[in-house]
Coordinates of N, CA and C in Angstrom, one line a residue:
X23 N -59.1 6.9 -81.2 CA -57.7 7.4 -81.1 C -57.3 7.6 -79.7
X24 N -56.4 7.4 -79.0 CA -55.6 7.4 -77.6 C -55.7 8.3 -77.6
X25 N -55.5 9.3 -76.2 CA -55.3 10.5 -76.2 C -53.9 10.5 -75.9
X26 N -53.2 11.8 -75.4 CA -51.9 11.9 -75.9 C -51.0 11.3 -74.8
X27 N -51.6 11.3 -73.1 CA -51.2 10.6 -72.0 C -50.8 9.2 -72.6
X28 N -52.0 8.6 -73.3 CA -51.8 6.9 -73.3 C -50.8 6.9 -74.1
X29 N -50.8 7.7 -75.6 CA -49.4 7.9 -76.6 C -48.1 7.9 -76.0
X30 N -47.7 8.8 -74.8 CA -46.7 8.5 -74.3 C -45.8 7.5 -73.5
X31 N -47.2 6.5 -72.9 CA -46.8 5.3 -72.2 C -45.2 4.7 -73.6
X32 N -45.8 4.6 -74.6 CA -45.1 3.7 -75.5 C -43.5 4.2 -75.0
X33 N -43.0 2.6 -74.9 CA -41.8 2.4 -74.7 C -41.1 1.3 -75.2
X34 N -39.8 1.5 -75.4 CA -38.9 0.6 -76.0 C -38.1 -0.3 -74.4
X35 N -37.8 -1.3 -74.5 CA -37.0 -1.8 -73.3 C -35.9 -2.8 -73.9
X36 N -34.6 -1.9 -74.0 CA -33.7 -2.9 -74.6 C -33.1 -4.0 -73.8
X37 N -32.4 -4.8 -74.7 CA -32.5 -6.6 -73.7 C -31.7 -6.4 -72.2
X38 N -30.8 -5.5 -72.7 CA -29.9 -5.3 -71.1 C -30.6 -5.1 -69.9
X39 N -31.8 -4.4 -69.9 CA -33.2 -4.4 -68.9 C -33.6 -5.3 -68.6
X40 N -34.1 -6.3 -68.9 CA -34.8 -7.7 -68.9 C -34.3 -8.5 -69.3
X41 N -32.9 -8.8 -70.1 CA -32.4 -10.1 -70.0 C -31.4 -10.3 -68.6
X42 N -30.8 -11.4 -69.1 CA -29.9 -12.2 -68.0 C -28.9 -13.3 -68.6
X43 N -27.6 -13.5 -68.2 CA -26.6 -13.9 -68.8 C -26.6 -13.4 -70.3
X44 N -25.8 -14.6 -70.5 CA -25.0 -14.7 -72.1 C -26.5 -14.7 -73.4
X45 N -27.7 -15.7 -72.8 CA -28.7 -16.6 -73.1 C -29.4 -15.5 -73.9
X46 N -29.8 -15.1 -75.5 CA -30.7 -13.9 -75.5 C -31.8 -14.0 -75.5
X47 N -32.5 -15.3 -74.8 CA -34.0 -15.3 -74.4 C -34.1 -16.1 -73.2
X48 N -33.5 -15.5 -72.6 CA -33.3 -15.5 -70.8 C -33.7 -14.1 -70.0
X49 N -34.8 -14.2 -69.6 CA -34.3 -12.9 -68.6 C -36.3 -12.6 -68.0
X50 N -36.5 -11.7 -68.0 CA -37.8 -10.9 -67.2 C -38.2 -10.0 -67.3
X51 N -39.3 -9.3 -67.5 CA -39.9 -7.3 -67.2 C -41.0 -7.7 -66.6
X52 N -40.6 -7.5 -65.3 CA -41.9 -7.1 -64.6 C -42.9 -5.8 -65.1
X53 N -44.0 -6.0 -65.3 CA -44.8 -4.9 -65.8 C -45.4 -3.6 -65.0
X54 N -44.9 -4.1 -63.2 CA -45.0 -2.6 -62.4 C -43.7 -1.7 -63.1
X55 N -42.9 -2.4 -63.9 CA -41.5 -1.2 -64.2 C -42.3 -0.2 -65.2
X56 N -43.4 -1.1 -66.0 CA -44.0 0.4 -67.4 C -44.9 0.0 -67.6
X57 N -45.4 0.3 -66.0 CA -47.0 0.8 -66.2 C -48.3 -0.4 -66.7
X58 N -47.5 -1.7 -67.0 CA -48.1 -2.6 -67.4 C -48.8 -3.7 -66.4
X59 N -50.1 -4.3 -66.9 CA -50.5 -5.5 -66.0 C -50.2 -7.1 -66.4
X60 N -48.8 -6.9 -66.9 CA -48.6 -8.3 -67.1 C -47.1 -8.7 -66.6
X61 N -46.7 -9.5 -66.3 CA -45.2 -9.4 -66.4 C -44.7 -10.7 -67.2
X62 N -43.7 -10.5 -68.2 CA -43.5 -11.1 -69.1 C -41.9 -12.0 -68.7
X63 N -41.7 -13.3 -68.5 CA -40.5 -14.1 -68.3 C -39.9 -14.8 -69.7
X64 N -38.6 -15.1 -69.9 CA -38.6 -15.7 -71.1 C -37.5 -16.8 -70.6
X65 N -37.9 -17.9 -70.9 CA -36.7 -19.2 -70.5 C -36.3 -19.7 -71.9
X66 N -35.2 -20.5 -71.6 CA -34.5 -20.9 -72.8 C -33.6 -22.0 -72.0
X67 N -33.6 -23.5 -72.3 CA -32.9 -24.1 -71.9 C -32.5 -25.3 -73.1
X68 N -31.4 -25.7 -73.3 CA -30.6 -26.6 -74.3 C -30.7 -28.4 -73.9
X69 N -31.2 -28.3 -72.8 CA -30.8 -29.8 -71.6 C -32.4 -30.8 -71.5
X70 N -32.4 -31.5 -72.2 CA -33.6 -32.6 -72.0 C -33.7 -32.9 -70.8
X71 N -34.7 -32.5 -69.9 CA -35.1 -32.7 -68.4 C -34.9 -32.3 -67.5
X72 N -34.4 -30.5 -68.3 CA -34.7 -29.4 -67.3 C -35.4 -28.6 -67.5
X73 N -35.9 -27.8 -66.8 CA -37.0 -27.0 -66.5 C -36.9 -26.5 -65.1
X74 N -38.2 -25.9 -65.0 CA -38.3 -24.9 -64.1 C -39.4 -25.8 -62.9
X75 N -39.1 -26.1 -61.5 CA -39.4 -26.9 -60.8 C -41.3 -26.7 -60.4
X76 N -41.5 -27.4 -59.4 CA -43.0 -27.7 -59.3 C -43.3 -25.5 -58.4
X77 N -44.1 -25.1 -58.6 CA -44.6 -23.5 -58.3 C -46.0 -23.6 -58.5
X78 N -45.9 -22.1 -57.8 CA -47.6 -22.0 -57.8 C -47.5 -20.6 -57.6
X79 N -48.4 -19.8 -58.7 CA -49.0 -18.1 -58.8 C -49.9 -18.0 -58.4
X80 N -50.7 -16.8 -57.6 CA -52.2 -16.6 -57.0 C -53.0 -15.6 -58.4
X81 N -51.7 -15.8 -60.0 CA -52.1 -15.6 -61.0 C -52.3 -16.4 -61.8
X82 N -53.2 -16.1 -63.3 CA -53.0 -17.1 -64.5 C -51.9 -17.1 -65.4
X83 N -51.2 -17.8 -65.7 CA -49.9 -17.8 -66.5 C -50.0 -18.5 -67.6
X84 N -50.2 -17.9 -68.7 CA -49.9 -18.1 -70.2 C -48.3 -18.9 -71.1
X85 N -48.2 -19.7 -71.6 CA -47.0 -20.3 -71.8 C -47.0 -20.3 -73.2
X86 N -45.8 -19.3 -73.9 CA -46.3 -19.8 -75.1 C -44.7 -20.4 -75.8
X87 N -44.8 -21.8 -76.6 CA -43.5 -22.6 -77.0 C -43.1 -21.8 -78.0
X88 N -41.8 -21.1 -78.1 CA -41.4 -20.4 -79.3 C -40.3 -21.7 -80.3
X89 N -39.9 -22.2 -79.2 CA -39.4 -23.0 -80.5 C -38.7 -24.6 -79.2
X90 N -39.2 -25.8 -79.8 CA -38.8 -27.2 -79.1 C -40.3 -27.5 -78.6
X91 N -40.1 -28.8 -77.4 CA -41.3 -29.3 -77.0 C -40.5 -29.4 -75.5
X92 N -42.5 -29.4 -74.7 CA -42.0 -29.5 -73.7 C -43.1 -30.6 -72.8
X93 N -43.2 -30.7 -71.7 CA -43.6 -31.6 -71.2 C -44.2 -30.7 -69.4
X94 N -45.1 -30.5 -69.3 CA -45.9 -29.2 -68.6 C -46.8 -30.5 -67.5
X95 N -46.7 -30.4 -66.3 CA -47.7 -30.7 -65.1 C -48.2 -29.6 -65.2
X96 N -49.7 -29.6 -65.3 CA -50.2 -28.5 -64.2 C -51.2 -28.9 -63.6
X97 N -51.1 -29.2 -62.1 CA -51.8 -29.9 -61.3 C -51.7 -30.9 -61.6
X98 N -52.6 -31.9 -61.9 CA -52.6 -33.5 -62.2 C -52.4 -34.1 -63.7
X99 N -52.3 -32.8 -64.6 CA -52.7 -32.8 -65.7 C -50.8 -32.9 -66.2
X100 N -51.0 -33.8 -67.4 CA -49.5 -33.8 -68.2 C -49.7 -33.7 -69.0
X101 N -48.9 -32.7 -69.9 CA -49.6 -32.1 -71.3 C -48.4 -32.2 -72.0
X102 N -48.2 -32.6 -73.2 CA -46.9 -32.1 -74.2 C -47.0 -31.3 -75.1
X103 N -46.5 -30.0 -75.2 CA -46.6 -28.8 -76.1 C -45.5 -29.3 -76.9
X104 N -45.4 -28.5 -78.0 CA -44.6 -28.3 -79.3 C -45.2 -27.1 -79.6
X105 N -43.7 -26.4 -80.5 CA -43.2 -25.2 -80.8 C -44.7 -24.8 -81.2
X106 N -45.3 -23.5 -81.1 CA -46.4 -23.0 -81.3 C -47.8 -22.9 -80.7
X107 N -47.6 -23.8 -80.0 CA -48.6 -24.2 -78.6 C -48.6 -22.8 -78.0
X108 N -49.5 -22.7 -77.2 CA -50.0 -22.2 -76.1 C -50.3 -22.6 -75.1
X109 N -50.4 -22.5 -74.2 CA -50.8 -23.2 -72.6 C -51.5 -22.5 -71.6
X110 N -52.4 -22.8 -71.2 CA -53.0 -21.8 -69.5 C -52.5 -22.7 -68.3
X111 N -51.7 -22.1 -67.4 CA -51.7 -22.5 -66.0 C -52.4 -21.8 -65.2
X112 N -53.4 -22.5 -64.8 CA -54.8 -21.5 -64.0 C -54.0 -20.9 -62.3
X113 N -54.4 -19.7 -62.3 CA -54.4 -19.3 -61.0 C -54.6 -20.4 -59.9
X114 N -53.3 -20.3 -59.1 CA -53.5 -21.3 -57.9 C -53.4 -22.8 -58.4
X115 N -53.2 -22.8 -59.3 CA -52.9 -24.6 -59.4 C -51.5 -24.7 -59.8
X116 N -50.7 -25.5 -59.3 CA -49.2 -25.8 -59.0 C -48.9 -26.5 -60.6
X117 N -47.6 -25.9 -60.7 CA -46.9 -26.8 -62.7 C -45.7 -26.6 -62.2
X118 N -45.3 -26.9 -63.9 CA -43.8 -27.2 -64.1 C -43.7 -27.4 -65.4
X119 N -42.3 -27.6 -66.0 CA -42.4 -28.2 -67.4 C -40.6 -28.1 -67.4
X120 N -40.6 -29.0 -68.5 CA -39.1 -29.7 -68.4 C -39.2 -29.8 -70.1
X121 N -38.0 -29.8 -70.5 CA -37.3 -29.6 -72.0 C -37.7 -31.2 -72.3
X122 N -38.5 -31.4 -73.5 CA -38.6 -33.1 -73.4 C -37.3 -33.5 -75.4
X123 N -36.5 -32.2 -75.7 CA -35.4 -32.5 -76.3 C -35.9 -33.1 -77.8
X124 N -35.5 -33.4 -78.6 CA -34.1 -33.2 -79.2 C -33.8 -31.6 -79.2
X125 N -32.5 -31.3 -78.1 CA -32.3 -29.5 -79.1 C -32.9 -28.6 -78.1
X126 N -33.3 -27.5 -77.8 CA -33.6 -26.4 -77.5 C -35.0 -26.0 -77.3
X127 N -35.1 -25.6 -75.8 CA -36.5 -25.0 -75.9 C -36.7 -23.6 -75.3
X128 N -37.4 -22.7 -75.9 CA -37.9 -21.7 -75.7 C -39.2 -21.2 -75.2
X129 N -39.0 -21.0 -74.3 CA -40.8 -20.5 -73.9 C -41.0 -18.5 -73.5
X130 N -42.1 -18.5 -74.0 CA -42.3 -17.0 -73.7 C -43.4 -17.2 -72.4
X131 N -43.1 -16.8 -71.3 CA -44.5 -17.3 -69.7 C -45.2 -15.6 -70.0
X132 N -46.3 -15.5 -70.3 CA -47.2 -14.6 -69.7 C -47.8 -14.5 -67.9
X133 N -47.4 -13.9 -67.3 CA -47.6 -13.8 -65.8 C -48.7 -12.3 -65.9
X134 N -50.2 -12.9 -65.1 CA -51.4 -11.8 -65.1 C -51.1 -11.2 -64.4
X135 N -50.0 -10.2 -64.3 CA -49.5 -9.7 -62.8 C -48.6 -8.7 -63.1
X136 N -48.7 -7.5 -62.6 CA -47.6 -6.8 -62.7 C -46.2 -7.0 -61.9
X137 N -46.3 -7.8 -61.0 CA -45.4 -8.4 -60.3 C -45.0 -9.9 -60.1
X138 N -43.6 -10.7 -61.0 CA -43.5 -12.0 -60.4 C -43.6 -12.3 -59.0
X139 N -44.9 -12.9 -58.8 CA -45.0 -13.8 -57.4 C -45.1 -15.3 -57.5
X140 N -44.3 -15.7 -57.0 CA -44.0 -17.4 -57.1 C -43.6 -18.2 -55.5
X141 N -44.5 -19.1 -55.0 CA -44.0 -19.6 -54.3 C -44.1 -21.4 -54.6
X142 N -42.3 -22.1 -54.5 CA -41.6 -22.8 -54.6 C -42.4 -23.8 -54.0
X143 N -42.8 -25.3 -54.0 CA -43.3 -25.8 -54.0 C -42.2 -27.3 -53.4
X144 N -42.7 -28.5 -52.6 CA -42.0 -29.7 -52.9 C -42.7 -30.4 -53.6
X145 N -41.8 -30.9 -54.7 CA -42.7 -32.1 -55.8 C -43.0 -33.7 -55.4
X146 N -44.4 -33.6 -55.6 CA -44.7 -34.9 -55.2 C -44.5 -35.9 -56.0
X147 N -44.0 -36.2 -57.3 CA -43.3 -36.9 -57.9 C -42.0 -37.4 -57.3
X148 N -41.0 -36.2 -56.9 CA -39.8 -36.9 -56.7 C -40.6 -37.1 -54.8
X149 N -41.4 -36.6 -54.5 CA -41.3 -37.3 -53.2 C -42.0 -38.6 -53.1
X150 N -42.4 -38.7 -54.7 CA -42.9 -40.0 -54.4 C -41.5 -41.3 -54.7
X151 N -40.9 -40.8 -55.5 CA -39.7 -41.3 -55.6 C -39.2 -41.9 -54.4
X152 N -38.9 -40.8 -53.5 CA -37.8 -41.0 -52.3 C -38.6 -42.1 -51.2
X153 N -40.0 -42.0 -51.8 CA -40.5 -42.5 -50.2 C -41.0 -44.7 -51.1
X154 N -40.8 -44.4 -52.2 CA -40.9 -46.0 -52.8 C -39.4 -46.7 -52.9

């Protein structure tokens, strides 16, 4: 049984905290806000061959598809998820993933971190593009 400290951690966090726009599975809780070591992101995009560009965490990031398919680099690796998948993007290796459509995709990102840290990347895909 918990003792009565850990009993109190329990909290509720309504969407106005962690979401963003109109979108109701759009938004973020970083886990330094309550006490947590994870921070949790949620994307949601309607558009076949968008996504979230080439990055890289000095954490492990969990991907899990709540609903559509998507189409995930991570590092060299091209993976295609569908609704119910799970995914690992290892610490320190660079991804991405793009909506591969019909319709709507959802993703729930586990971040090992109580803080989103992300640093932005150029993609060597489109730089391979520009330079052929």
């Amino acid at each position: 049984m918990p003792d009565k400290a850990e009993n109190e951690r329990a909290v509720r966090i309504p969407r106005e905290i962690w979401g963003s726009g109109r979108d109701p599975w759009h938004g973020h809780l970083e886990g330094a806000q309550i006490d947590a070591g994870i921070t949790v992101l949620f994307y949601a995009n309607n558009t076949p061959g968008k996504g979230p560009k080439w990055h890289v965490h000095p954490y492990d990031e969990l991907f899990v598809i709540r609903k559509g398919r998507a189409l995930f680099t991570i590092g060299d690796r091209k993976i295609e998820a569908n609704e119910g998948d799970v995914l690992l993007g290892p610490r320190d290796v660079p991804h991405k993933f793009h909506n591969l459509g019909p319709g709507r995709l959802e993703t729930m990102d586990v971040h090992h971190s109580p803080r989103w840290i992300q640093t932005d990347l150029p993609d060597p895909e489109l730089d391979a593009e520009t330079d052929g």
